[in-house]
Coordinates of C-alpha atoms in Angstrom, one line a residue:
Chain A
X1 CA 0.0 0.0 0.0
X2 CA 0.9 3.7 -0.2
X3 CA 3.2 4.3 2.8
X4 CA 6.3 5.9 4.2
X5 CA 8.3 4.0 6.9
X6 CA 11.1 5.8 8.8
X7 CA 14.0 4.2 10.5
X8 CA 17.3 5.1 12.0
X9 CA 16.3 6.9 15.2
X10 CA 17.8 6.2 18.6
X11 CA 19.8 7.6 21.4
X12 CA 22.9 9.5 20.4
X13 CA 25.4 11.6 22.3
X14 CA 25.7 15.4 21.7
X15 CA 28.1 16.1 18.9
X16 CA 27.6 12.8 17.2
X17 CA 26.0 12.0 13.9
X18 CA 22.9 10.0 12.8
X19 CA 21.3 9.2 9.5
X20 CA 17.6 8.7 9.2
X21 CA 16.0 6.8 6.3
X22 CA 12.5 6.8 4.9
X23 CA 11.3 3.9 2.7
X24 CA 8.5 4.8 0.3
X25 CA 6.2 2.3 -1.3
X26 CA 3.0 2.2 -3.3
X27 CA 3.6 5.3 -5.4
X28 CA 6.0 6.7 -7.9
X29 CA 8.6 8.1 -5.6
X30 CA 10.5 10.0 -8.3
X31 CA 7.4 12.1 -9.1
X32 CA 7.3 13.8 -5.7
X33 CA 9.3 16.2 -3.6
X34 CA 9.9 14.9 -0.1
X35 CA 10.3 16.7 3.3
X36 CA 11.4 16.0 6.8
X37 CA 9.4 17.5 9.7
X38 CA 10.2 17.1 13.4
X39 CA 8.3 17.4 16.6
X40 CA 10.0 17.8 20.0
X41 CA 8.3 16.1 22.9
X42 CA 5.1 17.9 23.8
X43 CA 5.8 20.6 21.2
X44 CA 4.5 21.6 17.8
X45 CA 5.6 20.7 14.3
X46 CA 8.8 22.1 12.9
X47 CA 9.8 21.9 9.2
X48 CA 13.3 20.6 8.7
X49 CA 14.2 20.1 5.1
X50 CA 12.8 19.5 1.6
X51 CA 14.3 17.9 -1.6
X52 CA 12.8 18.4 -5.0
X53 CA 11.3 15.4 -6.8
X54 CA 14.5 15.1 -8.9
X55 CA 16.9 16.0 -6.2
X56 CA 17.8 19.2 -8.0
X57 CA 17.1 21.5 -5.1
X58 CA 17.2 21.4 -1.4
X59 CA 16.2 23.7 1.4
X60 CA 16.8 23.6 5.1
X61 CA 15.4 25.3 8.2
X62 CA 17.9 27.7 9.8
X63 CA 18.0 25.5 12.9
X64 CA 19.6 22.6 11.0
X65 CA 21.3 24.4 8.1
X66 CA 25.0 23.4 7.9
X67 CA 24.4 20.3 10.1
X68 CA 21.9 18.3 8.1
X69 CA 21.8 17.0 4.5
X70 CA 18.7 15.7 2.8
X71 CA 19.2 13.2 0.0
X72 CA 17.2 10.6 -2.0
X73 CA 17.8 7.4 -3.9
X74 CA 15.1 7.0 -6.4
X75 CA 16.5 3.6 -7.4
X76 CA 15.8 2.4 -3.8
X77 CA 12.7 4.7 -3.2
X78 CA 14.4 6.0 -0.1
X79 CA 14.8 9.4 1.5
X80 CA 17.6 10.2 3.9
X81 CA 18.5 12.8 6.5
X82 CA 22.1 12.9 7.6
X83 CA 22.4 14.9 10.9
X84 CA 25.8 15.9 12.2
X85 CA 26.9 17.7 15.4
X86 CA 23.7 16.8 17.1
X87 CA 22.4 18.9 20.0
X88 CA 20.0 18.3 22.8
X89 CA 17.5 20.5 21.0
X90 CA 17.4 18.1 18.1
X91 CA 15.6 15.6 20.3
X92 CA 12.3 15.0 18.5
X93 CA 10.2 12.6 16.5
X94 CA 11.3 12.9 12.9
X95 CA 8.6 12.4 10.2
X96 CA 9.2 12.1 6.5
X97 CA 6.4 13.3 4.3
X98 CA 5.4 13.4 0.7
X99 CA 5.2 16.9 -0.8
X100 CA 2.1 17.3 -3.0
X101 CA -0.1 20.2 -4.2
X102 CA 3.0 22.4 -4.5
X103 CA 4.2 22.2 -0.9
X104 CA 1.6 20.5 1.2
X105 CA 2.2 17.1 2.9
X106 CA -0.3 14.6 1.9
X107 CA 1.4 11.4 3.2
X108 CA 3.3 11.0 6.4
X109 CA 5.4 8.2 7.9
X110 CA 4.8 7.1 11.5
X111 CA 7.9 8.9 12.7
X112 CA 11.2 7.9 14.3
X113 CA 12.4 9.2 17.6
X114 CA 15.8 10.8 18.0
X115 CA 17.1 11.4 21.5
X116 CA 20.2 13.4 21.9
X117 CA 21.6 12.9 25.4
X118 CA 24.9 12.2 27.1
Chain B
X1 CA 11.3 34.0 7.5
X2 CA 7.5 34.0 7.5
X3 CA 6.0 33.4 11.0
X4 CA 2.6 31.8 11.4
X5 CA 0.5 32.5 14.5
X6 CA -2.5 30.5 15.5
X7 CA -5.3 31.4 17.9
X8 CA -6.5 30.3 20.2
X9 CA -3.8 27.9 21.5
X10 CA -6.5 25.8 23.2
X11 CA -10.2 25.6 22.6
X12 CA -12.8 23.9 24.7
X13 CA -15.9 22.9 22.9
X14 CA -18.8 20.4 22.9
X15 CA -20.0 17.9 20.3
X16 CA -22.1 19.8 17.8
X17 CA -20.4 23.2 18.4
X18 CA -19.2 25.4 15.5
X19 CA -15.5 25.9 16.0
X20 CA -13.2 28.4 14.3
X21 CA -9.4 28.5 14.4
X22 CA -7.4 31.5 13.1
X23 CA -4.0 31.5 11.5
X24 CA -2.1 34.7 10.7
X25 CA 1.0 35.1 8.6
X26 CA 3.7 37.7 9.2
X27 CA 3.5 38.6 5.5
X28 CA 1.3 37.8 2.6
X29 CA 1.3 34.2 1.5
X30 CA -1.5 34.6 -1.0
X31 CA -3.4 31.3 -0.7
X32 CA -0.6 29.0 0.0
X33 CA -1.9 27.6 3.3
X34 CA -2.7 24.1 4.5
X35 CA -4.3 22.7 7.6
X36 CA -3.4 19.5 9.4
X37 CA -5.0 17.4 12.2
X38 CA -2.9 15.5 14.7
X39 CA -4.0 13.1 17.3
X40 CA -1.8 12.0 20.3
X41 CA 0.9 9.6 19.3
X42 CA 0.0 9.8 15.6
X43 CA 1.4 11.5 12.6
X44 CA -0.4 14.6 11.3
X45 CA -2.9 14.2 8.4
X46 CA -3.7 16.8 5.7
X47 CA -7.1 18.3 5.9
X48 CA -7.1 21.3 3.6
X49 CA -4.6 22.7 1.1
X50 CA -4.6 25.9 -1.0
X51 CA -6.6 27.6 1.8
X52 CA -9.9 25.9 1.0
X53 CA -9.5 22.7 -0.9
X54 CA -10.5 19.6 1.1
X55 CA -8.1 16.6 0.9
X56 CA -9.8 13.4 -0.4
X57 CA -12.1 11.8 2.2
X58 CA -12.1 14.8 4.6
X59 CA -15.6 15.4 5.8
X60 CA -17.4 18.5 4.5
X61 CA -17.9 19.9 8.0
X62 CA -14.3 21.2 7.6
X63 CA -14.0 24.5 5.8
X64 CA -11.0 26.7 5.1
X65 CA -11.0 30.3 4.0
X66 CA -8.8 33.4 3.8
X67 CA -6.1 35.1 1.7
X68 CA -3.0 37.0 2.2
X69 CA -2.2 37.1 5.9
X70 CA -5.4 35.9 7.7
X71 CA -6.9 32.4 7.4
X72 CA -9.5 30.4 9.2
X73 CA -10.4 26.8 9.7
X74 CA -14.0 26.2 10.6
X75 CA -15.6 22.9 11.8
X76 CA -19.3 23.4 11.3
X77 CA -20.5 20.8 13.8
X78 CA -17.8 19.3 16.0
X79 CA -17.7 15.5 16.1
X80 CA -16.1 13.2 18.7
X81 CA -13.4 12.3 16.2
X82 CA -12.4 15.9 15.8
X83 CA -10.9 16.4 19.2
X84 CA -7.3 16.8 18.2
X85 CA -4.6 19.4 17.6
X86 CA -4.7 21.5 14.4
X87 CA -1.8 23.1 12.6
X88 CA -1.7 25.6 9.8
X89 CA 1.3 25.6 7.4
X90 CA 2.4 28.1 4.8
X91 CA 4.5 27.1 1.8
X92 CA 5.8 30.0 -0.2
X93 CA 9.1 31.3 -1.6
X94 CA 11.0 28.1 -0.7
X95 CA 9.8 28.5 2.9
X96 CA 7.7 26.2 4.9
X97 CA 6.4 27.2 8.3
X98 CA 3.9 25.7 10.7
X99 CA 1.8 27.5 13.2
X100 CA 2.2 26.5 16.9
X101 CA -1.0 24.5 16.9
X102 CA -4.5 24.7 18.4
X103 CA -5.7 22.0 20.7
X104 CA -9.4 21.3 20.5
X105 CA -10.5 19.8 23.8
X106 CA -13.8 18.4 25.1
X107 CA -15.7 20.9 27.2

């Protein structure tokens, strides 16, 4: 069925790196832009990054710019988020989402929890 | 960056009530606004995009309106399944921002 499944979350020490993955299925992955959105415990949604359908353009929130890299592998129908120099404030559930209708997110994964703690 | 401000932050209402949530943008976003619903422990789901277009299978009791900097989400008759947190989101000029959320609670 049409779905997104994130993986790669876990507990990581401050300053370390982590790469999240999102496996897409049930739709033509290469036709859609993809985004990462995060939600700190008990807080609201925060946009993190977007990659164009063909990977030609990427944008990042100021809070992660320079520390995160979004990428995609259309041969594997997979989205990635490489996060470096992690901080306590990066602790959140990270969702991948499909970008449709020119910027809205019509399909979300279940999320993967990243905890940054010593 | 464009800031999105929702009001109220929390709303207490009863089944059958008409409910309105407001979302204000710090600068004009034309009609590039979406609304999402999120229930505890679940991923958000898209309700409305382009200010007023209902996503597939979203009940018609949900209605979106507005343009420029001020937008509203109205639920015409609140149902038990509607108690949740609602977020607006703008998507313009390579910028994507969510409002802080409005929690709709049972009165």
